[in-house]
JSON list of C-alpha atoms in Angstrom, two decimals:
[
{"chain": "X", "resi": 246, "resn": "UNK", "atom": "CA", "xyz": [33.28, 12.58, -24.89]},
{"chain": "X", "resi": 247, "resn": "UNK", "atom": "CA", "xyz": [32.59, 10.82, -21.61]},
{"chain": "X", "resi": 248, "resn": "UNK", "atom": "CA", "xyz": [36.25, 10.55, -20.65]},
{"chain": "X", "resi": 249, "resn": "UNK", "atom": "CA", "xyz": [36.86, 14.21, -21.45]},
{"chain": "X", "resi": 250, "resn": "UNK", "atom": "CA", "xyz": [33.83, 15.23, -19.39]},
{"chain": "X", "resi": 251, "resn": "UNK", "atom": "CA", "xyz": [34.86, 13.05, -16.47]},
{"chain": "X", "resi": 252, "resn": "UNK", "atom": "CA", "xyz": [38.37, 14.50, -16.60]},
{"chain": "X", "resi": 253, "resn": "UNK", "atom": "CA", "xyz": [37.01, 18.06, -16.84]},
{"chain": "X", "resi": 254, "resn": "UNK", "atom": "CA", "xyz": [39.14, 18.45, -19.95]},
{"chain": "X", "resi": 255, "resn": "UNK", "atom": "CA", "xyz": [37.07, 21.25, -21.47]},
{"chain": "X", "resi": 256, "resn": "UNK", "atom": "CA", "xyz": [39.25, 21.75, -24.53]},
{"chain": "X", "resi": 257, "resn": "UNK", "atom": "CA", "xyz": [39.18, 18.06, -25.45]},
{"chain": "X", "resi": 258, "resn": "UNK", "atom": "CA", "xyz": [35.44, 17.93, -24.80]},
{"chain": "X", "resi": 259, "resn": "UNK", "atom": "CA", "xyz": [34.85, 20.99, -27.00]},
{"chain": "X", "resi": 260, "resn": "UNK", "atom": "CA", "xyz": [36.98, 19.51, -29.81]},
{"chain": "X", "resi": 261, "resn": "UNK", "atom": "CA", "xyz": [35.17, 16.18, -29.64]},
{"chain": "X", "resi": 262, "resn": "UNK", "atom": "CA", "xyz": [31.78, 17.89, -29.66]},
{"chain": "X", "resi": 263, "resn": "UNK", "atom": "CA", "xyz": [32.89, 20.02, -32.62]},
{"chain": "X", "resi": 264, "resn": "UNK", "atom": "CA", "xyz": [33.98, 16.93, -34.55]},
{"chain": "X", "resi": 265, "resn": "UNK", "atom": "CA", "xyz": [30.74, 15.12, -33.81]},
{"chain": "X", "resi": 266, "resn": "UNK", "atom": "CA", "xyz": [28.75, 18.21, -34.81]},
{"chain": "X", "resi": 267, "resn": "UNK", "atom": "CA", "xyz": [30.40, 18.14, -38.24]},
{"chain": "X", "resi": 268, "resn": "UNK", "atom": "CA", "xyz": [29.87, 14.40, -38.63]},
{"chain": "X", "resi": 269, "resn": "UNK", "atom": "CA", "xyz": [26.21, 14.64, -37.64]},
{"chain": "X", "resi": 270, "resn": "UNK", "atom": "CA", "xyz": [25.75, 17.47, -40.11]},
{"chain": "X", "resi": 271, "resn": "UNK", "atom": "CA", "xyz": [27.05, 15.31, -42.94]},
{"chain": "X", "resi": 272, "resn": "UNK", "atom": "CA", "xyz": [24.21, 12.87, -42.27]},
{"chain": "X", "resi": 273, "resn": "UNK", "atom": "CA", "xyz": [21.59, 15.60, -41.87]},
{"chain": "X", "resi": 274, "resn": "UNK", "atom": "CA", "xyz": [21.11, 14.82, -38.17]},
{"chain": "X", "resi": 275, "resn": "UNK", "atom": "CA", "xyz": [20.07, 18.33, -37.22]},
{"chain": "X", "resi": 276, "resn": "UNK", "atom": "CA", "xyz": [19.09, 17.56, -33.62]},
{"chain": "X", "resi": 277, "resn": "UNK", "atom": "CA", "xyz": [22.38, 15.75, -32.97]},
{"chain": "X", "resi": 278, "resn": "UNK", "atom": "CA", "xyz": [24.39, 18.57, -34.54]},
{"chain": "X", "resi": 279, "resn": "UNK", "atom": "CA", "xyz": [22.53, 21.15, -32.47]},
{"chain": "X", "resi": 280, "resn": "UNK", "atom": "CA", "xyz": [23.07, 19.19, -29.27]},
{"chain": "X", "resi": 281, "resn": "UNK", "atom": "CA", "xyz": [26.78, 18.90, -30.10]},
{"chain": "X", "resi": 282, "resn": "UNK", "atom": "CA", "xyz": [26.98, 22.65, -30.75]},
{"chain": "X", "resi": 283, "resn": "UNK", "atom": "CA", "xyz": [25.43, 23.38, -27.35]},
{"chain": "X", "resi": 284, "resn": "UNK", "atom": "CA", "xyz": [27.93, 21.04, -25.69]},
{"chain": "X", "resi": 285, "resn": "UNK", "atom": "CA", "xyz": [30.82, 22.58, -27.59]},
{"chain": "X", "resi": 286, "resn": "UNK", "atom": "CA", "xyz": [29.83, 26.08, -26.47]},
{"chain": "X", "resi": 287, "resn": "UNK", "atom": "CA", "xyz": [29.37, 25.05, -22.82]},
{"chain": "X", "resi": 288, "resn": "UNK", "atom": "CA", "xyz": [32.72, 23.23, -22.79]},
{"chain": "X", "resi": 289, "resn": "UNK", "atom": "CA", "xyz": [34.55, 26.17, -24.38]},
{"chain": "X", "resi": 290, "resn": "UNK", "atom": "CA", "xyz": [33.07, 28.40, -21.66]},
{"chain": "X", "resi": 291, "resn": "UNK", "atom": "CA", "xyz": [34.23, 25.84, -19.05]},
{"chain": "X", "resi": 292, "resn": "UNK", "atom": "CA", "xyz": [30.74, 25.61, -17.58]},
{"chain": "X", "resi": 293, "resn": "UNK", "atom": "CA", "xyz": [30.89, 22.26, -15.83]},
{"chain": "X", "resi": 294, "resn": "UNK", "atom": "CA", "xyz": [27.24, 21.87, -14.88]},
{"chain": "X", "resi": 295, "resn": "UNK", "atom": "CA", "xyz": [25.98, 23.00, -18.27]},
{"chain": "X", "resi": 296, "resn": "UNK", "atom": "CA", "xyz": [28.54, 20.82, -20.07]},
{"chain": "X", "resi": 297, "resn": "UNK", "atom": "CA", "xyz": [27.36, 17.75, -18.17]},
{"chain": "X", "resi": 298, "resn": "UNK", "atom": "CA", "xyz": [23.74, 18.60, -18.94]},
{"chain": "X", "resi": 299, "resn": "UNK", "atom": "CA", "xyz": [24.49, 19.18, -22.62]},
{"chain": "X", "resi": 300, "resn": "UNK", "atom": "CA", "xyz": [26.43, 15.92, -22.80]},
{"chain": "X", "resi": 301, "resn": "UNK", "atom": "CA", "xyz": [23.42, 14.13, -21.32]},
{"chain": "X", "resi": 302, "resn": "UNK", "atom": "CA", "xyz": [21.30, 15.74, -24.06]},
{"chain": "X", "resi": 303, "resn": "UNK", "atom": "CA", "xyz": [23.74, 14.68, -26.78]},
{"chain": "X", "resi": 304, "resn": "UNK", "atom": "CA", "xyz": [24.07, 11.00, -25.88]},
{"chain": "X", "resi": 305, "resn": "UNK", "atom": "CA", "xyz": [20.53, 9.96, -26.91]},
{"chain": "X", "resi": 306, "resn": "UNK", "atom": "CA", "xyz": [20.93, 11.92, -30.14]},
{"chain": "X", "resi": 307, "resn": "UNK", "atom": "CA", "xyz": [24.13, 10.01, -30.85]},
{"chain": "X", "resi": 308, "resn": "UNK", "atom": "CA", "xyz": [22.29, 6.73, -30.22]},
{"chain": "X", "resi": 309, "resn": "UNK", "atom": "CA", "xyz": [19.43, 7.81, -32.49]},
{"chain": "X", "resi": 310, "resn": "UNK", "atom": "CA", "xyz": [21.85, 8.62, -35.30]},
{"chain": "X", "resi": 311, "resn": "UNK", "atom": "CA", "xyz": [23.78, 5.37, -34.84]},
{"chain": "X", "resi": 312, "resn": "UNK", "atom": "CA", "xyz": [20.53, 3.35, -34.94]},
{"chain": "X", "resi": 313, "resn": "UNK", "atom": "CA", "xyz": [19.39, 5.16, -38.07]},
{"chain": "X", "resi": 314, "resn": "UNK", "atom": "CA", "xyz": [22.70, 4.47, -39.79]},
{"chain": "X", "resi": 315, "resn": "UNK", "atom": "CA", "xyz": [22.60, 0.80, -38.79]},
{"chain": "X", "resi": 316, "resn": "UNK", "atom": "CA", "xyz": [19.09, 0.45, -40.20]},
{"chain": "X", "resi": 317, "resn": "UNK", "atom": "CA", "xyz": [19.95, 2.28, -43.41]},
{"chain": "X", "resi": 318, "resn": "UNK", "atom": "CA", "xyz": [23.02, 0.16, -44.05]},
{"chain": "X", "resi": 319, "resn": "UNK", "atom": "CA", "xyz": [21.85, -3.32, -43.18]},
{"chain": "X", "resi": 320, "resn": "UNK", "atom": "CA", "xyz": [23.45, -5.94, -45.50]},
{"chain": "X", "resi": 321, "resn": "UNK", "atom": "CA", "xyz": [20.06, -7.05, -46.88]},
{"chain": "X", "resi": 322, "resn": "UNK", "atom": "CA", "xyz": [19.40, -3.43, -47.91]},
{"chain": "X", "resi": 323, "resn": "UNK", "atom": "CA", "xyz": [22.51, -3.48, -50.12]},
{"chain": "X", "resi": 324, "resn": "UNK", "atom": "CA", "xyz": [21.34, -6.29, -52.39]}
]
């Protein structure tokens, strides 16, 4: 996502956001999926400023989801 945004590769950014949106949806991460959808739409419209803003919105949601998954799948939880 970051590399695509830095390169202004709107198609790649939109595809990556779309993929993350689907993945987040599988885990029920509604806020992350919504943030990814907003990024996908901005990237498809080639709106640079909005894409950067939406990417900044998505990153903390990605972190939140990753932390949740790490906590839910700790080895001691699997015993």
